[in-house]
Amino acid sequence: MPLRRLLSSSLLAFVVCASCRVAEAKVWNLRQVHDPDGSPSYRGDIRTDMGWYLALALSMSRYDPNEGFSGIETPEKVRDIPDPREVCLENLIGLASCDAEDPRVLMQQVEVFAWLAKDDTYFLARERAALSLSDPGRRLGVTRPLPFDVETAAEPREVAVALTELVRNARPFLIGGEMASPRLLREACDGVRALALDFEGARRVVSGINAVFGSKKRVGALLELADLQREIAARLVAAALDATLSDPEPRVRAAGLQALVEMSANGDGALLLAALDDPSPLVVRRALRLVAAHGLPTPPSEADEGERLLERVAWTEALVERTKSLDGPVSIAACRALGKVSGAGPSLRPESWFRWWDATRRREAPAIEAALAKRP
């Protein structure tokens, strides 16, 4: 095929799936600047978005409108990478800006952000990856942190065998054929679900299923496979953010907290209360700013009026207590949070809030006592 014609048809395909191609380029670069354990790599083949496009266009692979290009066959140009951390941050930001309406992009984001939020040795990259998990987590319905709690995780070989079986039974649906069996595909999915996956095993499954799908739409019997991927991807996000909450770097803990508050619509009050007791003022300030931005955590739907009152009282007391902090920014953040949630005004003077709270407690004392009397 003449080069001009090849490039024209290829670039037309890129316009159709530009977000996915950009995401692929960002993922490629992020892998180039990291070793598998998350440490920086100073040698690799970094590509611009256009360089990635041209590598595809000039690939010897045959282009198919349904399948796209099967791979990049141009040789890698491995060079020194003077500052892999800078390249990492640039590509994390770029990957987060890709349109996650495309399921392939969403799963690429989950796999890479979860990996780097937990394992990147550069704390600013862990922070950025944790913040970037907010949107994927919301799309996947994640509401709380949850680690992979397995005594004995499945070996990589077990995961590979299960994925091979999954590919074997999904392929007939992808290429068409009489051998397609919804029952066998469902059984293969159940085989993966039965594995005692740890963090790395879940990453391999999410990435492997993305490779199985390629550019095929997730319809019909393949929805079984898509549901499996979303289920494991949600567990991966929850586990990665759980790891951030115990990160030694306060910025990473604050980022994980923010992502969880945003994706859960501020529904986990225990999480925010714990953050108010964090040893780092930075994390406490972030928690207070989240309260100011999103309001008090949503009480459980089954809570009655008395329980909601006591919840509000407990939170208000916690905020008033933080206005006494010797850390000036913490005290100011607490005053601002009180102003937002109480509607009583924007005063930044702690003594004003002491007087306000004393008056409020006296006024609401009968209702508070009645609610306490109903408690078991």
Short mmCIF file of C-alpha atoms in Angstrom, two decimals:
data_model
loop_
_atom_site.label_atom_id
_atom_site.label_comp_id
_atom_site.label_asym_id
_atom_site.label_seq_id
_atom_site.Cartn_x
_atom_site.Cartn_y
_atom_site.Cartn_z
CA MET A 1 0.00 0.00 0.00
CA PRO A 2 1.45 3.46 -0.88
CA LEU A 3 2.69 5.34 2.18
CA ARG A 4 0.28 8.27 1.66
CA ARG A 5 -2.70 5.94 1.45
CA LEU A 6 -1.52 3.96 4.48
CA LEU A 7 -1.10 7.10 6.56
CA SER A 8 -4.46 8.51 5.48
CA SER A 9 -6.40 5.39 6.40
CA SER A 10 -4.45 4.99 9.61
CA LEU A 11 -4.94 8.56 10.75
CA LEU A 12 -8.66 8.26 10.03
CA ALA A 13 -8.77 5.28 12.37
CA PHE A 14 -6.90 7.27 15.00
CA VAL A 15 -9.48 10.06 14.87
CA VAL A 16 -12.18 7.49 15.62
CA CYS A 17 -10.38 6.07 18.66
CA ALA A 18 -8.05 8.96 19.57
CA SER A 19 -8.62 8.80 23.32
CA CYS A 20 -7.78 5.11 23.43
CA ARG A 21 -4.62 5.63 21.37
CA VAL A 22 -3.50 8.52 23.58
CA ALA A 23 -4.10 6.34 26.65
CA GLU A 24 -2.02 3.55 25.09
CA ALA A 25 0.84 6.00 24.51
CA LYS A 26 0.71 7.21 28.12
CA VAL A 27 0.64 3.66 29.49
CA TRP A 28 3.57 2.72 27.24
CA ASN A 29 5.64 5.63 28.55
CA LEU A 30 4.75 4.93 32.18
CA ARG A 31 5.97 1.38 31.78
CA GLN A 32 9.17 2.62 30.13
CA VAL A 33 10.09 4.81 33.11
CA HIS A 34 9.41 2.14 35.75
CA ASP A 35 10.80 -1.21 36.68
CA PRO A 36 8.12 -3.75 37.68
CA ASP A 37 8.62 -2.95 41.37
CA GLY A 38 7.77 0.73 40.82
CA SER A 39 11.33 2.04 40.98
CA PRO A 40 12.47 4.47 38.25
CA SER A 41 14.04 3.23 35.03
CA TYR A 42 16.63 5.50 33.42
CA ARG A 43 16.64 3.70 30.05
CA GLY A 44 13.65 3.31 27.77
CA ASP A 45 11.79 4.24 24.61
CA ILE A 46 9.70 7.35 25.37
CA ARG A 47 7.25 8.30 22.62
CA THR A 48 5.14 11.35 21.92
CA ASP A 49 1.48 10.84 21.07
CA MET A 50 2.25 11.47 17.40
CA GLY A 51 5.26 9.19 17.56
CA TRP A 52 2.98 6.48 18.90
CA TYR A 53 0.47 7.12 16.10
CA LEU A 54 3.16 6.96 13.43
CA ALA A 55 4.58 3.76 14.91
CA LEU A 56 1.15 2.23 14.48
CA ALA A 57 0.70 3.67 11.01
CA LEU A 58 4.03 2.32 9.82
CA SER A 59 3.55 -1.02 11.51
CA MET A 60 3.73 -4.05 9.32
CA SER A 61 0.51 -5.26 10.94
CA ARG A 62 -2.58 -5.26 8.74
CA TYR A 63 -5.16 -2.70 9.78
CA ASP A 64 -8.69 -3.94 10.30
CA PRO A 65 -11.55 -1.49 11.07
CA ASN A 66 -12.86 -3.78 13.82
CA GLU A 67 -9.61 -5.01 15.32
CA GLY A 68 -7.32 -2.01 14.76
CA PHE A 69 -3.59 -2.69 14.59
CA SER A 70 -2.46 -5.88 16.25
CA GLY A 71 0.74 -4.37 17.53
CA ILE A 72 3.72 -2.10 17.01
CA GLU A 73 6.42 -3.73 14.97
CA THR A 74 8.80 -0.80 14.72
CA PRO A 75 11.98 -1.40 16.74
CA GLU A 76 12.25 0.21 20.14
CA LYS A 77 14.69 3.12 20.39
CA VAL A 78 16.05 2.74 23.88
CA ARG A 79 17.73 5.89 25.14
CA ASP A 80 18.79 7.43 28.43
CA ILE A 81 15.94 9.03 30.37
CA PRO A 82 17.48 11.89 32.39
CA ASP A 83 14.42 12.49 34.59
CA PRO A 84 12.02 9.53 34.64
CA ARG A 85 10.06 11.13 37.50
CA GLU A 86 9.14 14.15 35.40
CA VAL A 87 8.12 11.89 32.50
CA CYS A 88 6.05 9.83 34.93
CA LEU A 89 4.11 12.81 36.27
CA GLU A 90 3.46 14.19 32.79
CA ASN A 91 2.08 10.88 31.58
CA LEU A 92 0.01 10.29 34.71
CA ILE A 93 -1.70 13.63 34.15
CA GLY A 94 -2.15 12.83 30.46
CA LEU A 95 -3.64 9.39 31.15
CA ALA A 96 -6.07 10.88 33.70
CA SER A 97 -7.32 13.33 31.05
CA CYS A 98 -8.27 10.54 28.61
CA ASP A 99 -11.96 9.78 28.12
CA ALA A 100 -12.84 6.92 30.46
CA GLU A 101 -16.19 6.42 28.75
CA ASP A 102 -14.21 3.96 26.64
CA PRO A 103 -14.00 0.78 28.79
CA ARG A 104 -10.49 0.03 27.51
CA VAL A 105 -9.26 3.44 28.68
CA LEU A 106 -11.00 3.02 32.04
CA MET A 107 -9.30 -0.31 32.65
CA GLN A 108 -5.91 1.02 31.56
CA GLN A 109 -6.33 3.83 34.07
CA VAL A 110 -7.30 1.44 36.85
CA GLU A 111 -4.40 -0.93 36.27
CA VAL A 112 -1.72 1.75 36.02
CA PHE A 113 -3.02 4.19 38.65
CA ALA A 114 -3.53 1.39 41.19
CA TRP A 115 -0.04 0.03 40.55
CA LEU A 116 1.71 3.39 40.90
CA ALA A 117 -0.42 4.64 43.82
CA LYS A 118 0.78 1.62 45.77
CA ASP A 119 4.25 0.85 44.43
CA ASP A 120 5.86 3.93 42.84
CA THR A 121 8.96 4.84 44.84
CA TYR A 122 8.40 8.56 44.11
CA PHE A 123 5.88 9.99 46.57
CA LEU A 124 4.62 12.70 44.18
CA ALA A 125 3.78 10.01 41.64
CA ARG A 126 1.95 7.99 44.31
CA GLU A 127 0.04 11.13 45.25
CA ARG A 128 -0.94 11.89 41.64
CA ALA A 129 -1.92 8.28 40.95
CA ALA A 130 -4.06 8.17 44.11
CA LEU A 131 -5.89 11.36 43.16
CA SER A 132 -6.41 9.99 39.65
CA LEU A 133 -8.19 6.91 41.03
CA SER A 134 -11.14 9.06 42.09
CA ASP A 135 -12.94 9.05 38.73
CA PRO A 136 -12.34 5.36 37.90
CA GLY A 137 -13.41 4.43 41.41
CA ARG A 138 -16.63 6.41 41.07
CA ARG A 139 -17.38 4.77 37.73
CA LEU A 140 -16.83 1.33 39.26
CA GLY A 141 -18.94 2.02 42.34
CA VAL A 142 -16.10 1.88 44.88
CA THR A 143 -17.13 3.48 48.18
CA ARG A 144 -14.55 2.37 50.72
CA PRO A 145 -10.97 1.09 51.03
CA LEU A 146 -10.61 -2.67 51.13
CA PRO A 147 -7.35 -4.66 51.03
CA PHE A 148 -6.89 -8.06 49.43
CA ASP A 149 -7.13 -10.24 52.52
CA VAL A 150 -5.83 -13.64 51.41
CA GLU A 151 -3.67 -16.02 53.43
CA THR A 152 -2.27 -17.81 50.39
CA ALA A 153 -2.56 -15.99 47.07
CA ALA A 154 -2.86 -17.76 43.76
CA GLU A 155 0.50 -18.33 42.09
CA PRO A 156 1.23 -16.47 38.83
CA ARG A 157 1.02 -19.81 37.01
CA GLU A 158 -2.51 -20.42 38.36
CA VAL A 159 -3.58 -16.97 37.20
CA ALA A 160 -2.03 -17.60 33.78
CA VAL A 161 -3.84 -20.93 33.41
CA ALA A 162 -7.19 -19.36 34.34
CA LEU A 163 -6.63 -16.49 31.91
CA THR A 164 -5.69 -18.91 29.14
CA GLU A 165 -8.97 -20.76 29.68
CA LEU A 166 -10.77 -17.44 29.62
CA VAL A 167 -9.17 -16.46 26.32
CA ARG A 168 -9.94 -19.86 24.78
CA ASN A 169 -13.64 -19.53 25.56
CA ALA A 170 -13.93 -15.80 24.79
CA ARG A 171 -12.16 -15.94 21.43
CA PRO A 172 -15.06 -17.57 19.51
CA PHE A 173 -17.29 -14.63 20.52
CA LEU A 174 -14.63 -12.16 19.40
CA ILE A 175 -13.97 -13.64 15.97
CA GLY A 176 -17.30 -15.36 15.38
CA GLY A 177 -17.75 -19.07 15.02
CA GLU A 178 -19.84 -22.08 15.85
CA MET A 179 -17.73 -22.97 18.90
CA ALA A 180 -18.95 -19.99 20.94
CA SER A 181 -20.48 -21.27 24.17
CA PRO A 182 -21.97 -18.88 26.77
CA ARG A 183 -21.85 -21.70 29.33
CA LEU A 184 -18.14 -22.35 28.85
CA LEU A 185 -17.37 -18.64 28.97
CA ARG A 186 -19.36 -18.29 32.18
CA GLU A 187 -17.50 -21.23 33.72
CA ALA A 188 -14.16 -19.72 32.71
CA CYS A 189 -15.18 -16.44 34.37
CA ASP A 190 -16.18 -18.32 37.51
CA GLY A 191 -12.78 -20.02 37.46
CA VAL A 192 -11.07 -16.62 37.65
CA ARG A 193 -13.46 -15.47 40.39
CA ALA A 194 -12.55 -18.55 42.42
CA LEU A 195 -8.86 -17.58 42.51
CA ALA A 196 -7.48 -16.14 45.75
CA LEU A 197 -6.15 -13.03 44.03
CA ASP A 198 -3.68 -10.66 45.61
CA PHE A 199 -2.89 -7.19 44.28
CA GLU A 200 -0.53 -8.36 41.53
CA GLY A 201 -2.85 -11.16 40.48
CA ALA A 202 -5.76 -8.73 40.14
CA ARG A 203 -3.63 -6.41 38.03
CA ARG A 204 -2.73 -9.25 35.69
CA VAL A 205 -6.40 -10.22 35.31
CA VAL A 206 -7.55 -6.66 34.55
CA SER A 207 -4.75 -6.18 32.03
CA GLY A 208 -5.24 -9.62 30.49
CA ILE A 209 -8.96 -9.14 29.92
CA ASN A 210 -8.29 -5.75 28.32
CA ALA A 211 -5.95 -7.49 25.88
CA VAL A 212 -8.61 -10.12 25.16
CA PHE A 213 -11.20 -7.53 24.24
CA GLY A 214 -8.99 -5.39 22.02
CA SER A 215 -11.33 -2.92 20.33
CA LYS A 216 -14.34 -5.24 20.35
CA LYS A 217 -17.53 -3.96 21.94
CA ARG A 218 -18.60 -5.52 25.21
CA VAL A 219 -21.99 -6.82 24.20
CA GLY A 220 -23.97 -10.03 24.29
CA ALA A 221 -22.29 -12.95 26.01
CA LEU A 222 -19.12 -10.87 26.36
CA LEU A 223 -20.88 -8.84 29.05
CA GLU A 224 -20.07 -11.75 31.37
CA LEU A 225 -16.39 -11.09 30.75
CA ALA A 226 -16.84 -7.32 31.09
CA ASP A 227 -18.62 -7.76 34.43
CA LEU A 228 -15.76 -9.92 35.70
CA GLN A 229 -13.22 -7.28 34.71
CA ARG A 230 -15.19 -4.47 36.38
CA GLU A 231 -15.58 -6.54 39.54
CA ILE A 232 -11.86 -7.19 39.86
CA ALA A 233 -10.98 -3.64 38.80
CA ALA A 234 -13.16 -2.28 41.63
CA ARG A 235 -11.33 -4.52 44.12
CA LEU A 236 -8.02 -3.27 42.73
CA VAL A 237 -8.99 0.39 43.21
CA ALA A 238 -10.23 -0.27 46.76
CA ALA A 239 -7.00 -2.11 47.65
CA ALA A 240 -4.74 0.57 46.16
CA LEU A 241 -6.50 3.34 48.08
CA ASP A 242 -6.39 1.27 51.25
CA ALA A 243 -2.60 1.15 50.84
CA THR A 244 -2.41 4.94 50.42
CA LEU A 245 -4.11 5.50 53.79
CA SER A 246 -1.12 3.93 55.57
CA ASP A 247 1.52 5.45 53.27
CA PRO A 248 4.48 6.98 55.16
CA GLU A 249 4.08 10.20 53.14
CA PRO A 250 1.35 12.55 54.42
CA ARG A 251 0.69 13.87 50.90
CA VAL A 252 -0.14 10.39 49.70
CA ARG A 253 -2.42 9.70 52.69
CA ALA A 254 -4.21 12.99 52.00
CA ALA A 255 -4.59 12.12 48.31
CA GLY A 256 -6.04 8.70 49.10
CA LEU A 257 -8.47 10.29 51.56
CA GLN A 258 -9.57 12.85 48.97
CA ALA A 259 -10.12 10.21 46.29
CA LEU A 260 -12.23 8.10 48.64
CA VAL A 261 -14.35 11.04 49.78
CA GLU A 262 -14.97 12.11 46.19
CA MET A 263 -15.83 8.66 44.87
CA SER A 264 -18.11 7.77 47.78
CA ALA A 265 -20.01 11.08 47.74
CA ASN A 266 -18.70 11.66 51.26
CA GLY A 267 -20.44 8.61 52.61
CA ASP A 268 -17.71 7.24 54.90
CA GLY A 269 -17.74 9.32 58.08
CA ALA A 270 -15.36 7.00 59.93
CA LEU A 271 -12.71 7.61 57.29
CA LEU A 272 -12.82 11.39 57.72
CA LEU A 273 -12.95 11.19 61.52
CA ALA A 274 -9.83 9.01 61.51
CA ALA A 275 -8.09 11.55 59.28
CA LEU A 276 -8.81 14.30 61.82
CA ASP A 277 -6.55 12.37 64.22
CA ASP A 278 -3.73 11.86 61.72
CA PRO A 279 -0.31 12.82 63.16
CA SER A 280 0.36 15.04 60.15
CA PRO A 281 -1.26 18.53 60.09
CA LEU A 282 -1.28 18.27 56.30
CA VAL A 283 -3.70 15.32 56.40
CA VAL A 284 -5.86 17.01 59.05
CA ARG A 285 -6.09 20.15 56.93
CA ARG A 286 -7.07 18.11 53.88
CA ALA A 287 -9.82 16.38 55.88
CA LEU A 288 -11.14 19.72 57.12
CA ARG A 289 -11.11 21.18 53.61
CA LEU A 290 -13.01 18.17 52.34
CA VAL A 291 -15.64 18.77 55.02
CA ALA A 292 -15.87 22.40 53.93
CA ALA A 293 -16.19 21.37 50.28
CA HIS A 294 -18.59 18.43 50.65
CA GLY A 295 -20.33 19.01 53.96
CA LEU A 296 -20.64 16.51 56.77
CA PRO A 297 -20.60 12.81 55.84
CA THR A 298 -23.96 11.38 54.85
CA PRO A 299 -25.56 9.48 57.76
CA PRO A 300 -26.76 5.91 57.13
CA SER A 301 -30.12 5.83 55.36
CA GLU A 302 -31.66 3.87 58.24
CA ALA A 303 -30.66 6.48 60.87
CA ASP A 304 -33.62 8.19 62.54
CA GLU A 305 -33.85 11.88 63.42
CA GLY A 306 -32.29 11.39 66.85
CA GLU A 307 -29.32 9.45 65.49
CA ARG A 308 -28.76 12.11 62.83
CA LEU A 309 -28.76 14.79 65.53
CA LEU A 310 -26.18 12.92 67.60
CA GLU A 311 -24.04 12.38 64.50
CA ARG A 312 -24.11 16.11 63.77
CA VAL A 313 -23.28 16.92 67.40
CA ALA A 314 -20.29 14.55 67.39
CA TRP A 315 -18.98 16.06 64.17
CA THR A 316 -19.47 19.63 65.35
CA GLU A 317 -17.60 18.90 68.57
CA ALA A 318 -14.76 17.37 66.57
CA LEU A 319 -14.54 20.46 64.38
CA VAL A 320 -14.70 22.87 67.33
CA GLU A 321 -11.92 20.88 68.99
CA ARG A 322 -9.72 21.32 65.90
CA THR A 323 -10.12 25.11 66.08
CA LYS A 324 -8.00 24.88 69.26
CA SER A 325 -5.05 23.48 67.32
CA LEU A 326 -1.72 25.23 67.81
CA ASP A 327 -1.13 24.72 64.08
CA GLY A 328 -2.55 27.93 62.63
CA PRO A 329 -3.61 26.51 59.22
CA VAL A 330 -5.41 23.60 60.95
CA SER A 331 -7.32 26.03 63.19
CA ILE A 332 -8.27 28.21 60.24
CA ALA A 333 -9.39 25.19 58.20
CA ALA A 334 -11.55 24.03 61.11
CA CYS A 335 -13.16 27.47 61.41
CA ARG A 336 -13.93 27.47 57.69
CA ALA A 337 -15.40 23.98 57.86
CA LEU A 338 -17.63 25.03 60.75
CA GLY A 339 -18.78 28.05 58.80
CA LYS A 340 -19.75 25.90 55.84
CA VAL A 341 -21.58 23.14 57.71
CA SER A 342 -23.32 25.32 60.29
CA GLY A 343 -24.33 28.28 58.17
CA ALA A 344 -23.46 30.43 61.18
CA GLY A 345 -20.97 32.65 59.41
CA PRO A 346 -17.40 32.74 58.11
CA SER A 347 -15.62 33.74 61.34
CA LEU A 348 -11.99 32.60 61.58
CA ARG A 349 -11.77 33.34 65.31
CA PRO A 350 -11.86 30.13 67.40
CA GLU A 351 -13.36 31.93 70.41
CA SER A 352 -16.36 32.92 68.27
CA TRP A 353 -17.03 29.24 67.60
CA PHE A 354 -16.65 28.35 71.28
CA ARG A 355 -19.40 30.83 72.17
CA TRP A 356 -21.57 29.70 69.25
CA TRP A 357 -21.25 26.04 70.21
CA ASP A 358 -22.02 26.68 73.87
CA ALA A 359 -25.20 28.52 72.90
CA THR A 360 -26.17 25.84 70.38
CA ARG A 361 -25.66 23.02 72.89
CA ARG A 362 -27.84 24.75 75.47
CA ARG A 363 -30.59 25.32 72.92
CA GLU A 364 -30.53 21.72 71.65
CA ALA A 365 -29.96 20.07 75.04
CA PRO A 366 -33.51 18.61 75.38
CA ALA A 367 -33.37 17.02 71.92
CA ILE A 368 -29.87 15.68 72.54
CA GLU A 369 -30.88 14.13 75.88
CA ALA A 370 -33.96 12.53 74.30
CA ALA A 371 -31.84 11.04 71.52
CA LEU A 372 -29.28 9.71 74.01
CA ALA A 373 -32.06 8.13 76.06
CA LYS A 374 -33.18 6.10 73.02
CA ARG A 375 -29.75 4.55 72.57
CA PRO A 376 -29.40 0.94 73.77
#
